[in-house]
Coordinates of C-alpha atoms and ligand atoms in Angstrom, one line a residue:
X1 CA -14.2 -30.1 -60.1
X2 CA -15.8 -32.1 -57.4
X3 CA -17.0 -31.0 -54.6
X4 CA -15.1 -31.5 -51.7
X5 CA -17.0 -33.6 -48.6
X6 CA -17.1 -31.5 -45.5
X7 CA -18.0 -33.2 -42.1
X8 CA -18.7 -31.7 -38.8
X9 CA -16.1 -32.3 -35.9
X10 CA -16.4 -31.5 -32.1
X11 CA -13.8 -28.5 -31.1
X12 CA -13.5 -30.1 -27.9
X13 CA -12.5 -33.6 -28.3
X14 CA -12.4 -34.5 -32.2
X15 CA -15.8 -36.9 -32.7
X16 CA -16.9 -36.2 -36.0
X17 CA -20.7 -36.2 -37.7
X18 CA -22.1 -35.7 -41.1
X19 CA -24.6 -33.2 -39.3
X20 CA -24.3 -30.5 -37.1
X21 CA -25.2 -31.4 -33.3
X22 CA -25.9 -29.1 -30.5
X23 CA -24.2 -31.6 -28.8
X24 CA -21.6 -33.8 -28.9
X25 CA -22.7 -37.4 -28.5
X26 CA -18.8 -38.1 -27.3
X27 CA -18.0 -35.9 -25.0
X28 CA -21.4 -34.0 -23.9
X29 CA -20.1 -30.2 -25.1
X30 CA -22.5 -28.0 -26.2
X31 CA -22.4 -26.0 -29.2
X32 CA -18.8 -27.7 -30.1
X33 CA -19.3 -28.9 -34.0
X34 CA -18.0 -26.9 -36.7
X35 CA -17.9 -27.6 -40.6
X36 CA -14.2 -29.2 -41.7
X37 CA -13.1 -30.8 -44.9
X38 CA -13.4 -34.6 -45.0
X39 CA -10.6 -36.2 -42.9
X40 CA -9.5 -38.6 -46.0
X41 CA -9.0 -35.5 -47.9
X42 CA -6.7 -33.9 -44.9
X43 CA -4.6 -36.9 -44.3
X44 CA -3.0 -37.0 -47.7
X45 CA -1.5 -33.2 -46.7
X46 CA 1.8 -33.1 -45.1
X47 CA 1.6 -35.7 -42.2
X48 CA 5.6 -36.8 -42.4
X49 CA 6.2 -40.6 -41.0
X50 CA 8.9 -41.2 -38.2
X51 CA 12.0 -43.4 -39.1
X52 CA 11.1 -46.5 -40.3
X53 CA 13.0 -50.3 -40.4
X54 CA 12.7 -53.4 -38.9
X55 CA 12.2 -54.7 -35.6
X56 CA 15.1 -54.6 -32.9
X57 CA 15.6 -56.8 -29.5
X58 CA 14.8 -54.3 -26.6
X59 CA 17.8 -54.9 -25.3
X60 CA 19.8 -53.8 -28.0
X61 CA 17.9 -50.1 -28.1
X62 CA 20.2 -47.5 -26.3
X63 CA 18.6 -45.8 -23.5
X64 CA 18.0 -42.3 -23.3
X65 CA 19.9 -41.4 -19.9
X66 CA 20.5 -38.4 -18.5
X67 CA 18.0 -36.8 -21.2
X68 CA 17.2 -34.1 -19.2
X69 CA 18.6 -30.3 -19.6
X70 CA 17.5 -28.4 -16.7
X71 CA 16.8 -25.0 -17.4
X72 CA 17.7 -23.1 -14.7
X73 CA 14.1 -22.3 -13.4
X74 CA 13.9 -24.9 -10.6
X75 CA 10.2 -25.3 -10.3
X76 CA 9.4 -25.4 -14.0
X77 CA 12.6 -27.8 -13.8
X78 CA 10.9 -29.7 -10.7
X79 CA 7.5 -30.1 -12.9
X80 CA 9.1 -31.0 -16.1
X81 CA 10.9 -33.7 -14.3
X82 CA 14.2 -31.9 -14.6
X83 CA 14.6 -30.2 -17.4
X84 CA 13.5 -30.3 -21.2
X85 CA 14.0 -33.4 -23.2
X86 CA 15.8 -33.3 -26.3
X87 CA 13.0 -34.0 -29.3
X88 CA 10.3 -33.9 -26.9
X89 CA 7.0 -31.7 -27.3
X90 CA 5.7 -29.8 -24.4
X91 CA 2.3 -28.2 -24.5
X92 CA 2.0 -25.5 -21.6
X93 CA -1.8 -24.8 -21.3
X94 CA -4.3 -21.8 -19.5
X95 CA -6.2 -19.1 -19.0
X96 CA -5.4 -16.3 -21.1
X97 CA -3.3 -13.7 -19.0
X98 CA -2.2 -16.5 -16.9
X99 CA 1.7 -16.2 -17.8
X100 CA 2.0 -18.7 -20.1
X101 CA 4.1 -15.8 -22.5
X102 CA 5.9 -15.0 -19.7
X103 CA 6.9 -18.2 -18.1
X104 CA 8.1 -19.3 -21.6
X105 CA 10.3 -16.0 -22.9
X106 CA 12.1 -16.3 -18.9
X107 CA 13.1 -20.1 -19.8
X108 CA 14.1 -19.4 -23.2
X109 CA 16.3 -16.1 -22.4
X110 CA 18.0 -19.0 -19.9
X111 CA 18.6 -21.9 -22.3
X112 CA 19.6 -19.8 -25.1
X113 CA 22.9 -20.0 -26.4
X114 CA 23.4 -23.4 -24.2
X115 CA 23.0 -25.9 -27.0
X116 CA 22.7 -23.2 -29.8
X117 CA 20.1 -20.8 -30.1
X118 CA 16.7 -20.5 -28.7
X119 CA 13.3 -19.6 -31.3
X120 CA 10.2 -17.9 -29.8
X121 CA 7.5 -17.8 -32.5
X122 CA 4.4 -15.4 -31.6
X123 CA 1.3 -15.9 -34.2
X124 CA -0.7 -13.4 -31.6
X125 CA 1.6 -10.5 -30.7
X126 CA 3.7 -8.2 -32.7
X127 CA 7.7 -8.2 -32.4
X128 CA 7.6 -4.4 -30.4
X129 CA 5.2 -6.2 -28.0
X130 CA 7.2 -9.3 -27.3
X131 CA 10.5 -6.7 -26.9
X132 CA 8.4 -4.8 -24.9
X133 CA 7.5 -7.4 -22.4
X134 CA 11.4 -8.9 -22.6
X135 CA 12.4 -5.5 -22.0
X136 CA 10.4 -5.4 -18.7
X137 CA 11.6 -8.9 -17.9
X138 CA 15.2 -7.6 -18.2
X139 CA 15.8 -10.2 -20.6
X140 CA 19.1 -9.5 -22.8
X141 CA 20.3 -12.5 -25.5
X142 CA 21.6 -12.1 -28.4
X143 CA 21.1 -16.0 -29.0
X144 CA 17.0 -15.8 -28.6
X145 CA 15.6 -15.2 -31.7
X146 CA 11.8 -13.9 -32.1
X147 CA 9.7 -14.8 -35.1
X148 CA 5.8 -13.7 -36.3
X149 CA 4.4 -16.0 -38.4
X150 CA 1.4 -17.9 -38.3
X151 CA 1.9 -20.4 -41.6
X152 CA 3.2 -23.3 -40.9
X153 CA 4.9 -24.2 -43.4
X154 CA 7.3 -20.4 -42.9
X155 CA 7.2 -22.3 -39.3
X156 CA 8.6 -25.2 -40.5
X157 CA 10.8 -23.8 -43.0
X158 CA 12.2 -21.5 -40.2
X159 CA 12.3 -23.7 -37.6
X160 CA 14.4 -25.7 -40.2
X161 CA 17.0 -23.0 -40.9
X162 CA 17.9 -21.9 -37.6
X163 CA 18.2 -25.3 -36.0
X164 CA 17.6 -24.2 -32.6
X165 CA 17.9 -26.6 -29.1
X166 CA 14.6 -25.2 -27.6
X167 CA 11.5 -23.2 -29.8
X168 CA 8.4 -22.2 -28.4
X169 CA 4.9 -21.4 -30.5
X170 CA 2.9 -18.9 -29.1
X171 CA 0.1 -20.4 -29.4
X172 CA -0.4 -23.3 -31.6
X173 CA -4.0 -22.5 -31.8
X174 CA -3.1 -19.3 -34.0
X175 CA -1.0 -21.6 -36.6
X176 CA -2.7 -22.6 -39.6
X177 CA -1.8 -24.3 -42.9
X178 CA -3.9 -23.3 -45.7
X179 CA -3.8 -26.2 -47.6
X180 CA -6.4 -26.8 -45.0
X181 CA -9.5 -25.0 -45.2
X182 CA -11.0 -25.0 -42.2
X183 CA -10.3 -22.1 -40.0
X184 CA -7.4 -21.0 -37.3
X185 CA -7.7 -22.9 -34.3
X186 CA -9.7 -25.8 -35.6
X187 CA -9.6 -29.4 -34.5
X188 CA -7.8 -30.3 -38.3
X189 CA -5.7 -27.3 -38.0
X190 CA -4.4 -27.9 -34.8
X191 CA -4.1 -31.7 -35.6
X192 CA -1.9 -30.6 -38.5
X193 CA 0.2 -28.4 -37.0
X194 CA 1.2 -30.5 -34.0
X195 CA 1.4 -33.3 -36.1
X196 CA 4.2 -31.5 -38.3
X197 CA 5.8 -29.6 -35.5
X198 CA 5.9 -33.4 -33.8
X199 CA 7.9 -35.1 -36.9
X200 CA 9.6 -32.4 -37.0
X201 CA 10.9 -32.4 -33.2
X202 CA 11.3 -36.3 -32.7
X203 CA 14.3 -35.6 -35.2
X204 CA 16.1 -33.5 -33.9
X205 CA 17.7 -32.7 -30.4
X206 CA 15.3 -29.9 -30.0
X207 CA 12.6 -29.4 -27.2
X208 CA 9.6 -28.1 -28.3
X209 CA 6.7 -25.9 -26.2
X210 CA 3.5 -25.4 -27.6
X211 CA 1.6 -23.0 -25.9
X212 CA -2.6 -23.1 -26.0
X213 CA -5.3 -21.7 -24.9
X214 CA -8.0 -23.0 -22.3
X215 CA -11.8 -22.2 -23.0
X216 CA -14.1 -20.8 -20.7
X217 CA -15.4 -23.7 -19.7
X218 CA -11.5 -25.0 -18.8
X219 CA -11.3 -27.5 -21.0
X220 CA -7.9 -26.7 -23.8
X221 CA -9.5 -26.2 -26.7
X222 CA -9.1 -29.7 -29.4
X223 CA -7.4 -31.4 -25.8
X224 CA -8.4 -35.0 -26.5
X225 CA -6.5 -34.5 -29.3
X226 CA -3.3 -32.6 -28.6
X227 CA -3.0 -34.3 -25.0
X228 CA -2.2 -37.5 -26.9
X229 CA 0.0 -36.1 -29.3
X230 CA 2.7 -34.7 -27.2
X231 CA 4.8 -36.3 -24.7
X232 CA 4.2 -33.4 -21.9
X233 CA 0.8 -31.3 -20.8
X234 CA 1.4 -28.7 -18.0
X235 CA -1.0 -26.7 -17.0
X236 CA -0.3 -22.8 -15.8
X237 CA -3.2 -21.9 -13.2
X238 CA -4.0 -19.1 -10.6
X239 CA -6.9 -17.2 -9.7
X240 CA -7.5 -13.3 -11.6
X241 CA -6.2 -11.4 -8.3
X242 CA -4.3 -13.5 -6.7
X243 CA 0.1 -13.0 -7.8
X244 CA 0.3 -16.9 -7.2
X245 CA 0.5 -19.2 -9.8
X246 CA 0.8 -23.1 -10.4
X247 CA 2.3 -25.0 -12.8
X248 CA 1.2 -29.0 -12.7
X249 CA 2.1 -31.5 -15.2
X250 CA -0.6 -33.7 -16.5
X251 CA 0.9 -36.0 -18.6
X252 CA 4.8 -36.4 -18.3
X253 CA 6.7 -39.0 -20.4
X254 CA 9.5 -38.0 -18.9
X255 CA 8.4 -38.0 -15.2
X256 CA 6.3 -37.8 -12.6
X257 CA 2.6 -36.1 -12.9
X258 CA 2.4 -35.0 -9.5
X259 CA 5.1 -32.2 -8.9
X260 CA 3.7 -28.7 -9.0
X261 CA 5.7 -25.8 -9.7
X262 CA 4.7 -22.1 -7.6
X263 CA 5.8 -18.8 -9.1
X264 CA 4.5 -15.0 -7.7
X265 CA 3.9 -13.0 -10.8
X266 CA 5.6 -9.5 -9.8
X267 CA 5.9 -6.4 -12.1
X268 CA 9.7 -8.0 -13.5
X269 CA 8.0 -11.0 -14.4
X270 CA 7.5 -14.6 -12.8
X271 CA 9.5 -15.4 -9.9
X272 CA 9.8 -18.5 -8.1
X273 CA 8.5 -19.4 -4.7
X274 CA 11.4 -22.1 -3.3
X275 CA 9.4 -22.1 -0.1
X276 CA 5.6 -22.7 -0.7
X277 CA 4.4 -22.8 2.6
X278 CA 5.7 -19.1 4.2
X279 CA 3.3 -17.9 0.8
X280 CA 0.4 -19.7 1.6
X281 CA 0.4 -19.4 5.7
X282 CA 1.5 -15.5 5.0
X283 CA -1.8 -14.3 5.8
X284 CA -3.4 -16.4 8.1
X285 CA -5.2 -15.0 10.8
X286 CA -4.1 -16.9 13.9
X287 CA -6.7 -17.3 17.0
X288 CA -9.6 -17.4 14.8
X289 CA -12.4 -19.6 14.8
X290 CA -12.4 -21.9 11.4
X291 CA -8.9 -21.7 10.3
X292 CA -6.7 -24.7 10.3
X293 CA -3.3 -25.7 9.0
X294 CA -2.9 -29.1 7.1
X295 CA -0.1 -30.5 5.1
X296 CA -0.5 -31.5 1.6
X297 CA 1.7 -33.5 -0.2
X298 CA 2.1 -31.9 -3.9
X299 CA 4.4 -34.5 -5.6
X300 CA 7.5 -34.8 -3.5
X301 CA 6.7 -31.7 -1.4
X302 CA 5.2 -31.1 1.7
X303 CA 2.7 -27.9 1.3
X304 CA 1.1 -26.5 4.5
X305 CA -1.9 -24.3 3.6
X306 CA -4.3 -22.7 5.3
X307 CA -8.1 -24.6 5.4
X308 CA -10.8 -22.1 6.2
X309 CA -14.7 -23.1 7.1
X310 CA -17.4 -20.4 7.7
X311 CA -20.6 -22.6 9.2
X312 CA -23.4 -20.3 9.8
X313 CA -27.3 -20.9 10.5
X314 CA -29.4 -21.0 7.3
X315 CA -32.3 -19.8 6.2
X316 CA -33.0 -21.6 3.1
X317 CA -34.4 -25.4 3.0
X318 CA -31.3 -26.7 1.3
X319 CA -28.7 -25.2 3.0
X320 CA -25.3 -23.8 0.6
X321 CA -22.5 -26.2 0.8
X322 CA -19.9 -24.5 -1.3
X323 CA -16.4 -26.3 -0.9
X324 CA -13.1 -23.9 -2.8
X325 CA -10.1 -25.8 -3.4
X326 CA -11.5 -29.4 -1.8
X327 CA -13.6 -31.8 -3.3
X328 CA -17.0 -31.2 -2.5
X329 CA -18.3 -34.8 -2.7
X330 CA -15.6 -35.1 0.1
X331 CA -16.8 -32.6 2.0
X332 CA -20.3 -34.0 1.7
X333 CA -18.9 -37.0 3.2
X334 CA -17.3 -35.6 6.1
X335 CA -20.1 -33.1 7.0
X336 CA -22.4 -36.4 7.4
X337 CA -19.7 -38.0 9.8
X338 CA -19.9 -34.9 11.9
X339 CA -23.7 -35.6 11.9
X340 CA -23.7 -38.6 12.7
X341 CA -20.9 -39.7 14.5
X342 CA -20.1 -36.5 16.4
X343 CA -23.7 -35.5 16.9
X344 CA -23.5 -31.9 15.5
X345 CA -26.5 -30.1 13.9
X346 CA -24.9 -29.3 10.5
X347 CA -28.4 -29.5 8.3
X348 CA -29.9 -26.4 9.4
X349 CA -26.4 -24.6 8.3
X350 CA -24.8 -23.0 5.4
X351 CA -21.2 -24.6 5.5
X352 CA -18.7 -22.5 3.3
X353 CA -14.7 -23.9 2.9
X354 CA -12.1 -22.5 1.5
X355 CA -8.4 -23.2 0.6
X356 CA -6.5 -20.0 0.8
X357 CA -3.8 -18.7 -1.8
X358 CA -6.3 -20.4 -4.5
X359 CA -4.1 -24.2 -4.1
X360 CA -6.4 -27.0 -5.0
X361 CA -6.0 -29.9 -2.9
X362 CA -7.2 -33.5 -3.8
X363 CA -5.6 -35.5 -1.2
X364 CA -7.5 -37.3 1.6
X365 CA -5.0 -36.6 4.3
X366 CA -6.7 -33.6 4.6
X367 CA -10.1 -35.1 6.1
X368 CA -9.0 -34.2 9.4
X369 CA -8.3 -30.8 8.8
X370 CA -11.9 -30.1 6.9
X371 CA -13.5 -31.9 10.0
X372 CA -11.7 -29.4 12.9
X373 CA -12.3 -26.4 10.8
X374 CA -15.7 -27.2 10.5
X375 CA -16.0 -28.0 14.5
X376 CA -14.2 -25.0 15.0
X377 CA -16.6 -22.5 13.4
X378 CA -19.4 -24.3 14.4
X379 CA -18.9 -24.1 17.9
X380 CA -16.6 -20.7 17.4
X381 CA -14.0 -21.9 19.2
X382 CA -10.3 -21.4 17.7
X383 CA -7.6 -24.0 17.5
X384 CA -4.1 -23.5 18.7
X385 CA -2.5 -21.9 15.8
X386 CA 0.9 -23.9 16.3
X387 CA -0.7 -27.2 15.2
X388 CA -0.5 -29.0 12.2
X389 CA -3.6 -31.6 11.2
X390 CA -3.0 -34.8 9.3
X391 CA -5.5 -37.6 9.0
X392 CA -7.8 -39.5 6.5
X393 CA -11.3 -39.7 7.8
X394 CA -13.4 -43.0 7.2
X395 CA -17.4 -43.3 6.8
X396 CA -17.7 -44.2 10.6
X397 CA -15.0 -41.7 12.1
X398 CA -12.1 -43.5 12.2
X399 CA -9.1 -41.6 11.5
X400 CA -6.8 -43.6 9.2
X401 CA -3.0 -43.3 8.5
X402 CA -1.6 -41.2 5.5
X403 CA 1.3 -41.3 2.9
X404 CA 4.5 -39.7 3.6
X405 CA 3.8 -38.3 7.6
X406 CA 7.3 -37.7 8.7
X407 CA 7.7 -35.2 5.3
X408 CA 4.8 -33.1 6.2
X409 CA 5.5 -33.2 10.6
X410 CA 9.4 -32.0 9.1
X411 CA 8.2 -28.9 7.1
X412 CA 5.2 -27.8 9.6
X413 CA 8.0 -28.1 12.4
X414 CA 10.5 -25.8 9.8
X415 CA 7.3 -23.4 9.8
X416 CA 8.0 -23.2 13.7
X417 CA 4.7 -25.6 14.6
X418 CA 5.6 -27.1 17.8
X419 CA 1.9 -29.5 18.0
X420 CA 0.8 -32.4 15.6
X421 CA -2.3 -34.4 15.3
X422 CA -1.7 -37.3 13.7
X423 CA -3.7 -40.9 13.0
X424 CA -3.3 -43.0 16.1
X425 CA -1.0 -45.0 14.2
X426 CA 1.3 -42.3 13.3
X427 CA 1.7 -41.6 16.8
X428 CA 4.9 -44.0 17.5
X429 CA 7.0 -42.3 14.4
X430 CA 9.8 -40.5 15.4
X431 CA 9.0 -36.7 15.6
X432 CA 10.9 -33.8 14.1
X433 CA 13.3 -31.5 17.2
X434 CA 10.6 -28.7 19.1
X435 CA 7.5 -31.3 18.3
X436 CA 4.7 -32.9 19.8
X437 CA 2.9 -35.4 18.9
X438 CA -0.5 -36.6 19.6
X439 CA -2.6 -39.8 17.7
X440 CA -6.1 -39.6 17.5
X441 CA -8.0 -43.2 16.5
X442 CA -11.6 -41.4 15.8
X443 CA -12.4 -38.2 14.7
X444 CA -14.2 -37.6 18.6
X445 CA -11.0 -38.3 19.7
X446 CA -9.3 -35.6 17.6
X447 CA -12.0 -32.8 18.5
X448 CA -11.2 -33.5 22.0
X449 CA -7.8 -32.9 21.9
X450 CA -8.0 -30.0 19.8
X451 CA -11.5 -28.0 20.8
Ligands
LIG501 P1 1.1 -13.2 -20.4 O1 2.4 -13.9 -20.2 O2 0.9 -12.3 -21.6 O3 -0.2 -14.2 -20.3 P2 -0.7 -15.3 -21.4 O4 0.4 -15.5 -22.4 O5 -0.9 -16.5 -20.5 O6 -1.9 -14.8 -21.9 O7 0.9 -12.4 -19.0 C1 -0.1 -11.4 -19.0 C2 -0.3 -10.8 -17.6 O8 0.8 -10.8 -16.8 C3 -0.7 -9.4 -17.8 O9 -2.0 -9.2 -17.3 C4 0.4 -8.6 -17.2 C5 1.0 -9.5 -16.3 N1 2.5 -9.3 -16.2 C6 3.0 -8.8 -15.0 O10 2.3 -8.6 -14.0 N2 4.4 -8.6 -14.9 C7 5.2 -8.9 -15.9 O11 6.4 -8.7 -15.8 C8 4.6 -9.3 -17.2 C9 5.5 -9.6 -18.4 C10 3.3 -9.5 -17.2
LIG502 MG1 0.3 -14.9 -24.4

C-alpha cells in the first residue's frame, strides 16, 4: 500500500506546510504545526453537500421571519439576537471553568420539550458528573436527554435518531472521526466534525451549540477555521475570582455583534444580572481620589462602571503604564494630552488604570472619564461621587460628542446620579428628572468643573 502524504498544519489558524515550522508564517503562533494526513486524502471522507438546484430570483426566496425562539434566558436571548435559530450552529467559546457547561445545560433544561426534546452530548465528563451538576442546578426534565460519545459518526447517528430542536456538544474539540488519523482536537478533526454537524443542522429545524475551548494564549483553538464555519461565535469571559461573567457575540448572522450578556455564577448555577450597573458600581468607594463613573454603551445598553487610576511617583526610567479593561494605546494618548495640554508632570509617574468588575471597555466616550481619574489621583483630589462622565477626547483637548448620550444620562440618573458632564455640544439635550447638566468644550474646561 502506499504511503499516505502527511503535511503539517497550524493549530491555530489552518496554514499548512510540508515541514514543520516553529512558526507559523500565517498567523505568527509559535510552536502551532502538527503532523496531519494530506488534505486531498481527508476531503474525500464524509463532507455531505447542502441542497443543490438551480438558480432562483431573490425575490421569489421566502424569508426567514420570526426565526428566532427565545429561550427563556434573557441575556443569552439579548446576545444571541433573540433566541436560537432553527438550523443554525452556535459555537460558545472560553476559558476552561468559565461556565460554558453550565450556561448550556440551564438553556437546554429550558427549551426542552418546547419543540421536542433537547440533546446534551458530553465527550469530556461522565453521565454521574453531568447529573451531578444538573442536580445542583435544580434542573428536572424528562425531555433533556444526555449522551457520552466522542465518535462522530454515534454523534451523528444519534443526533439522527432523536431528532431533537436544540443539541449541544460539549466540546467539539473532544469529537473525533477515525477515519481521520490525526489526533482529538486537531485542525482536520475539528474541520470534520463541524463540517458534518453543519450539513447535518442546516437540514433540519434544529439549533446547534458547539462548545470549545480557548488556549492559553486566548486564541479558540483551530478559530480561523471554525469562526467561518458557523453562523454564531459567543464568547463566555470573566476573571478567575470574580462571580461575574460576560457573554459577547462575535459573529452573529442572526444579529447584532455588540450586545453582551452578564450572569453572577452563584453556587445554583448562573444567574442573570437584568441590571448591570448596581453590579458593577456595588463596590465603589465614594469620596476617593481616582475613582470615576462613566457610561458605556454595550450594544443597546447603557453600562455605568467604575474607572479607577492610581498615579504615583516612579522610580524607574520608563515609568509602568499598565491600563486593565481600556485600551492602552488610548491611554497613551490621553496621558500625552494631560502633558501637554493641561500641563501636568505625568513622565516621572507610574500611571495604573483599572476597570472594576473585570468589564472591558473599547469605546471612546470614555476619554473623559480616563482623563479625570487620572487628574484626580494625581492631584489626590476626589470627584463628586454623584457625577457621571461622558466625552471623547481629541489629540489637542477638545472634548467631542458621543453616540447615544440621552441613553447613558437616563440610566446614571436611574442609579440616583443627580450631576453630568457632558461634550459642550451635548449640553442643550434635554436631561433626564433630578439632573444636571454641564458641557465642557476642552478637557481644561472639564477639570475645572470637576477638580
Ligand atoms: P463549568 O460549566 O464546568 O465550566 P466549563 O464548562 O466552562 O469548563 O463550570 C465550572 C465552574 O463553575 C467550577 O469551577 C464550579 C463552578 N460552578 C459554580 O460555582 N456553581 C454551579 O452551580 C456550577 C454548576 C459550577
Ligand atoms: Mg465544561
Amino acid at each position: 500500500m502506499a504511503k499516505q502524504r502527511t503535511i503539517f498544519c497550524c493549530q491555530q489558524c489552518g496554514a499548512q506546510a510540508p515541514k514543520w515550522l516553529g512558526r507559523c508564517s500565517e498567523c505568527e503562533a509559535w510552536n502551532s504545526y502538527v503532523e496531519e494526513l494530506a488534505p486531498e486524502a481527508v476531503e474525500t471522507i464524509g463532507i455531505v453537500s447542502r441542497e443543490g438546484g438551480a438558480p432562483v430570483p431573490l425575490n421569489e426566496v421566502p424569508a426567514d421571519t420570526g426565526a428566532h425562539r427565545p429561550i427563556g434566558l434573557p441575556e443569552l436571548d439579548r446576545v444571541l439576537g433573540g433566541g436560537t435559530v432553527p438550523g443554525s450552529l452556535t459555537l460558545l467559546g472560553g476559558d476552561p471553568g468559565i461556565g460554558k457547561s453550565t450556561i448550556i445545560l440551564q438553556a437546554l433544561a429550558r427549551i426542552a420539550g418546547r419543540d421536542g426534546p433537547a440533546l446534551y452530548i458530553t465527550g469530556e465528563e461522565s453521565a454521574a458528573q453531568v447529573k451531578m451538576r444538573a442536580d445542583r442546578l435544580g434542573i428536572a426534565s424528562d425531555k433533556l436527554y444526555l449522551l457520552t460519545e466522542n465518535q462522530l459518526p454515534a454523534v451523528i447517528g444519534q443526533i439522527e435518531a432523536l431528532n431533537p430542536s436544540v443539541c449541544a456538544i460539549d466540546s467539539i474539540q473532544t469529537i473525533y472521526s477515525s477515519q481521520i488519523t490525526s489526533a482529538p482536537g486537531t485542525v482536520s478533526q475539528l474541520r470534520e466534525a463541524t463540517a458534518q454537524l453543519l450539513a447535518l443542522t442546516k437540514g433540519t429545524t434544529m439549533a446547534t451549540f458547539l462548545i470549545g475551548h480557548v488556549t492559553k494564549d486566548g486564541m479558540l483553538a483551530g478559530p480561523k477555521v471554525l469562526e467561518h464555519m458557523v453562523d454564531t461565535v459567543l464568547y463566555f469571559e470573566g476573571e478567575r475570582g470574580h462571580p461575574f461573567r460576560l457573554l459577547r457575540a462575535v459573529k452573529n448572522r442572526f444579529g447584532s455583534t455588540n450586545e453582551i450578556g452578564v450572569f453572577e455564577m452563584t453556587a445554583q448555577g448562573l444567574k442573570e444580572v437584568a441590571n448591570p450597573s448596581l453590579l458593577f458600581l456595588a463596590e465603589r468607594p465614594e469620596h476617593a481620589a481616582g475613582s470615576v463613573v462613566v457610561a458605556s454603551l454595550e450594544g443597546s445598553r447603557p453600562v455605568l462602571v467604575e474607572l479607577q487610576a492610581l498615579v504615583t511617583s516612579s522610580g524607574l526610567a520608563n515609568p509602568r503604564r499598565t491600563a486593565i479593561g481600556v485600551d492602552s494605546g488610548r491611554v497613551a494618548l490621553l496621558v500625552a494630552v494631560l502633558e501637554k495640554v493641561v500641563g501636568l508632570t505625568l513622565h516621572t509617574q507610574d500611571i495604573f488604570l483599572n476597570v472594576a468588575g473585570g468589564l472591558k471597555i473599547n469605546e471612546p466616550a470614555v476619554d473623559l472619564g480616563v482623563i479625570a481619574a487620572i487628574a484626580s489621583s494625581f492631584h489626590n483630589r476626589p470627584i463628586d461621587p454623584h457625577t457621571l462622565i461622558v466625552g471623547e477626547v481629541g489629540l489637542t483637548g477638545e472634548v467631542r460628542a458621543v453616540m447615544g448620550v440621552e441613553g447613558r444620562l437616563t440610566e446614571a440618573a436611574k442609579m440616583g446620579f443627580t450631576r453630568a458632564l457632558v461634550p459642550k455640544s451635548h449640553a442643550k439635550v434635554k436631561a433626564p428628572k433630578g439632573m444636571e447638566l454641564h458641557g465642557a468644550p476642552t478637557v481644561e474646561s472639564a477639570l475645572a468643573l470637576l477638580l
